[in-house]
Coordinates of C-alpha atoms in Angstrom, one line a residue:
X38 CA 105.8 -19.9 9.9
X39 CA 106.2 -22.2 12.7
X40 CA 110.4 -22.3 12.7
X41 CA 109.7 -18.8 14.1
X42 CA 108.5 -19.5 17.2
X43 CA 110.4 -22.6 18.2
X44 CA 113.5 -20.5 17.6
X45 CA 112.4 -17.7 20.2
X46 CA 111.6 -20.6 22.6
X47 CA 115.2 -22.1 21.9
X48 CA 116.3 -19.1 22.7
X49 CA 114.2 -18.4 25.4
X50 CA 114.9 -21.5 27.4
X51 CA 118.9 -20.5 26.5
X52 CA 118.9 -17.6 28.1
X53 CA 117.0 -18.3 31.2
X54 CA 119.8 -21.9 31.6
X55 CA 122.5 -19.5 30.8
X56 CA 121.1 -17.1 33.5
X57 CA 120.7 -19.9 35.9
X58 CA 124.5 -21.0 35.6
X59 CA 125.5 -17.6 35.9
X60 CA 123.7 -17.6 39.3
X61 CA 124.9 -20.7 40.4
X62 CA 128.8 -19.8 39.7
X63 CA 128.1 -16.2 40.9
X64 CA 126.4 -17.3 44.7
X65 CA 128.2 -20.7 45.0
X66 CA 131.5 -20.9 43.5
X67 CA 132.9 -17.7 43.4
X68 CA 131.8 -17.0 47.3
X69 CA 133.8 -15.8 50.3
X70 CA 135.0 -19.8 52.1
X71 CA 136.5 -19.6 55.9
X72 CA 138.9 -21.8 56.7
X73 CA 139.9 -22.3 60.3
X74 CA 143.0 -24.1 61.7
X75 CA 143.0 -27.7 62.3
X76 CA 144.6 -27.1 65.8
X77 CA 144.5 -25.1 68.1
X78 CA 148.1 -23.7 69.2
X79 CA 149.7 -23.5 72.6
X80 CA 152.7 -21.3 73.6
X81 CA 153.7 -20.0 76.8
X82 CA 153.2 -16.1 78.0
X83 CA 153.8 -13.9 81.1
X84 CA 150.3 -12.0 80.4
X85 CA 148.5 -15.1 81.9
X86 CA 148.2 -16.7 85.1
X87 CA 148.3 -20.0 83.5
X88 CA 151.7 -19.2 81.8
X89 CA 150.2 -20.2 78.4
X90 CA 148.0 -18.6 75.4
X91 CA 145.7 -20.4 73.2
X92 CA 144.8 -19.5 69.6
X93 CA 143.4 -20.3 66.7
X94 CA 143.7 -19.1 62.9
X95 CA 141.6 -18.2 59.9
X96 CA 141.6 -17.5 56.2
X97 CA 139.3 -16.6 53.7
X98 CA 139.7 -19.2 51.1
X99 CA 137.4 -18.0 48.9
X100 CA 137.7 -15.5 45.6
X101 CA 135.2 -12.6 47.4
X102 CA 136.1 -10.6 50.6
X103 CA 133.6 -10.8 53.6
X104 CA 133.0 -7.8 55.7
X105 CA 131.7 -7.5 59.0
X106 CA 132.8 -10.5 60.6
X107 CA 132.0 -11.6 63.5
X108 CA 134.0 -14.1 66.1
X109 CA 132.6 -16.4 68.8
X110 CA 133.5 -19.4 70.2
X111 CA 131.2 -21.9 72.4
X112 CA 132.0 -23.8 74.7
X113 CA 129.9 -27.1 75.0
X114 CA 130.6 -29.3 78.1
X115 CA 128.4 -32.8 77.9
X116 CA 127.5 -34.5 81.5
X117 CA 129.0 -31.8 83.9
X118 CA 126.4 -32.8 86.7
X119 CA 126.2 -36.4 87.8
X120 CA 122.7 -35.8 87.9
X121 CA 121.8 -34.9 84.4
X122 CA 124.4 -37.1 82.4
X123 CA 122.6 -35.9 79.0
X124 CA 122.6 -32.4 79.2
X125 CA 125.1 -29.6 77.5
X126 CA 126.6 -26.9 79.6
X127 CA 127.2 -24.1 76.7
X128 CA 129.6 -21.3 77.5
X129 CA 131.4 -18.2 75.4
X130 CA 134.8 -18.1 75.5
X131 CA 135.9 -14.3 74.6
X132 CA 138.1 -13.6 71.8
X133 CA 138.7 -9.9 73.2
X134 CA 139.9 -8.4 76.2
X135 CA 136.8 -6.9 76.3
X136 CA 134.6 -8.8 74.8
X137 CA 133.3 -12.6 74.2
X138 CA 132.9 -11.6 70.3
X139 CA 135.4 -10.1 68.1
X140 CA 134.6 -7.9 65.1
X141 CA 137.2 -8.1 61.8
X142 CA 135.9 -5.4 59.2
X143 CA 136.9 -7.0 56.1
X144 CA 139.1 -10.3 55.3
X145 CA 140.5 -10.0 51.9
X146 CA 140.8 -13.4 50.1
X147 CA 144.3 -15.2 50.8
X148 CA 145.1 -15.1 47.0
X149 CA 144.6 -11.2 46.8
X150 CA 146.4 -10.7 49.7
X151 CA 148.4 -13.1 51.7
X152 CA 146.8 -12.1 55.3
X153 CA 145.7 -14.7 58.2
X154 CA 144.4 -13.9 61.0
X155 CA 145.5 -15.3 64.4
X156 CA 142.6 -15.3 67.2
X157 CA 143.1 -15.8 71.1
X158 CA 141.1 -17.7 73.2
X159 CA 140.5 -15.7 76.9
X160 CA 139.8 -18.7 78.7
X161 CA 140.1 -16.7 82.2
X162 CA 137.8 -14.1 81.4
X163 CA 134.9 -16.4 81.7
X164 CA 133.3 -15.6 85.2
X165 CA 130.6 -18.7 85.0
X166 CA 134.3 -21.0 85.8
X167 CA 133.8 -19.7 89.3
X168 CA 130.0 -21.2 90.2
X169 CA 129.3 -24.0 92.0
X170 CA 128.5 -26.3 89.1
X171 CA 131.6 -27.1 88.0
X172 CA 134.1 -29.0 90.0
X173 CA 136.3 -27.5 93.3
X174 CA 139.8 -27.5 91.7
X175 CA 138.1 -25.5 88.4
X176 CA 136.7 -23.3 90.5
X177 CA 139.8 -22.3 92.1
X178 CA 142.0 -21.8 89.0
X179 CA 139.1 -19.9 88.0
X180 CA 139.7 -17.5 90.9
X181 CA 143.6 -17.5 90.6
X182 CA 143.0 -16.6 86.8
X183 CA 145.1 -19.7 86.5
X184 CA 142.8 -22.1 84.1
X185 CA 144.0 -23.7 81.0
X186 CA 142.2 -24.9 78.4
X187 CA 142.9 -28.4 78.7
X188 CA 141.2 -28.4 82.1
X189 CA 138.1 -27.2 80.3
X190 CA 138.2 -29.4 77.7
X191 CA 138.8 -32.4 80.4
X192 CA 134.8 -32.0 82.0
X193 CA 132.1 -33.7 81.5
X194 CA 132.2 -37.2 79.6
X195 CA 132.6 -34.9 76.4
X196 CA 133.7 -31.4 75.9
X197 CA 133.8 -29.7 72.9
X198 CA 135.4 -26.0 71.6
X199 CA 133.7 -24.9 68.3
X200 CA 134.6 -21.8 66.3
X201 CA 131.3 -19.7 64.5
X202 CA 132.5 -16.6 62.1
X203 CA 128.9 -14.5 61.0
X204 CA 130.2 -12.0 57.9
X205 CA 128.4 -10.4 54.8
X206 CA 129.5 -11.2 51.4
X207 CA 131.4 -8.2 49.6
X208 CA 129.3 -8.7 46.4
X209 CA 126.0 -10.1 47.0
X210 CA 125.2 -8.6 51.0
X211 CA 124.3 -12.2 52.1
X212 CA 124.6 -12.9 55.6
X213 CA 127.2 -16.4 56.1
X214 CA 127.9 -18.6 58.7
X215 CA 131.2 -19.8 58.4
X216 CA 131.6 -23.1 61.5
X217 CA 135.5 -24.6 62.3
X218 CA 135.5 -28.2 63.3
X219 CA 134.4 -29.5 67.4
X220 CA 138.1 -29.1 69.1
X221 CA 139.1 -31.3 71.7
X222 CA 141.7 -31.6 73.6
X223 CA 144.1 -33.7 71.6
X224 CA 143.5 -31.0 69.2
X225 CA 145.8 -28.7 71.3
X226 CA 149.2 -28.7 70.2
X227 CA 152.0 -27.0 72.0
X228 CA 154.3 -24.7 69.4
X229 CA 153.4 -21.6 67.0
X230 CA 151.6 -21.2 63.8
X231 CA 153.9 -21.6 60.7
X232 CA 154.1 -18.7 59.2
X233 CA 152.6 -19.1 55.8
X234 CA 149.8 -21.4 56.5
X235 CA 147.1 -23.0 59.0
X236 CA 149.2 -25.7 60.4
X237 CA 151.0 -25.7 64.5
X238 CA 154.5 -25.6 64.4
X239 CA 154.8 -27.8 66.9
X240 CA 157.6 -28.4 69.0
X241 CA 160.2 -30.5 69.5
X242 CA 161.9 -31.9 72.4
X243 CA 165.6 -32.5 72.0
X244 CA 166.7 -36.3 73.3

């Protein structure tokens, strides 16, 4: 008589454990994963008065699609004002010609569709760089819309740029946040992105 309840208990515990393992795999392993390029690409262009455009690249390296993706780029500058050396100024850099945020309806896993996205940073669409808290040479360039990303990342005692991507797991509906590394001035590389992958194909200057 005692064997029946024990077998039922073992079966119940096994079922619960199996369900927990399946839940863990479903929500922690088979999920969207956005990967960002390790560098920012700098290439010549005629559609910006600075003469250059700056871009980063991303892909969904996970196993499920992510939908309603909203991207934003945050610039952080420490010690912009000498009287407040530990303060951080935070500025959003536009990722679209008409706004500071950019939306992608759906990003499929890279293994299902070999598509990666290249996003542009519109440095010269930030009006804040014309304000008095910025050095005169920055304000002059901002007025002429000829700022380089290097100009901005050279400000203060420390300056970084980070990309945030908000999106929904297509399967679970859970909203997820993906963030890039903190890019610095040393992460800007002159050259286009490789066709396959997230690396910048740096230009070589012939001797």
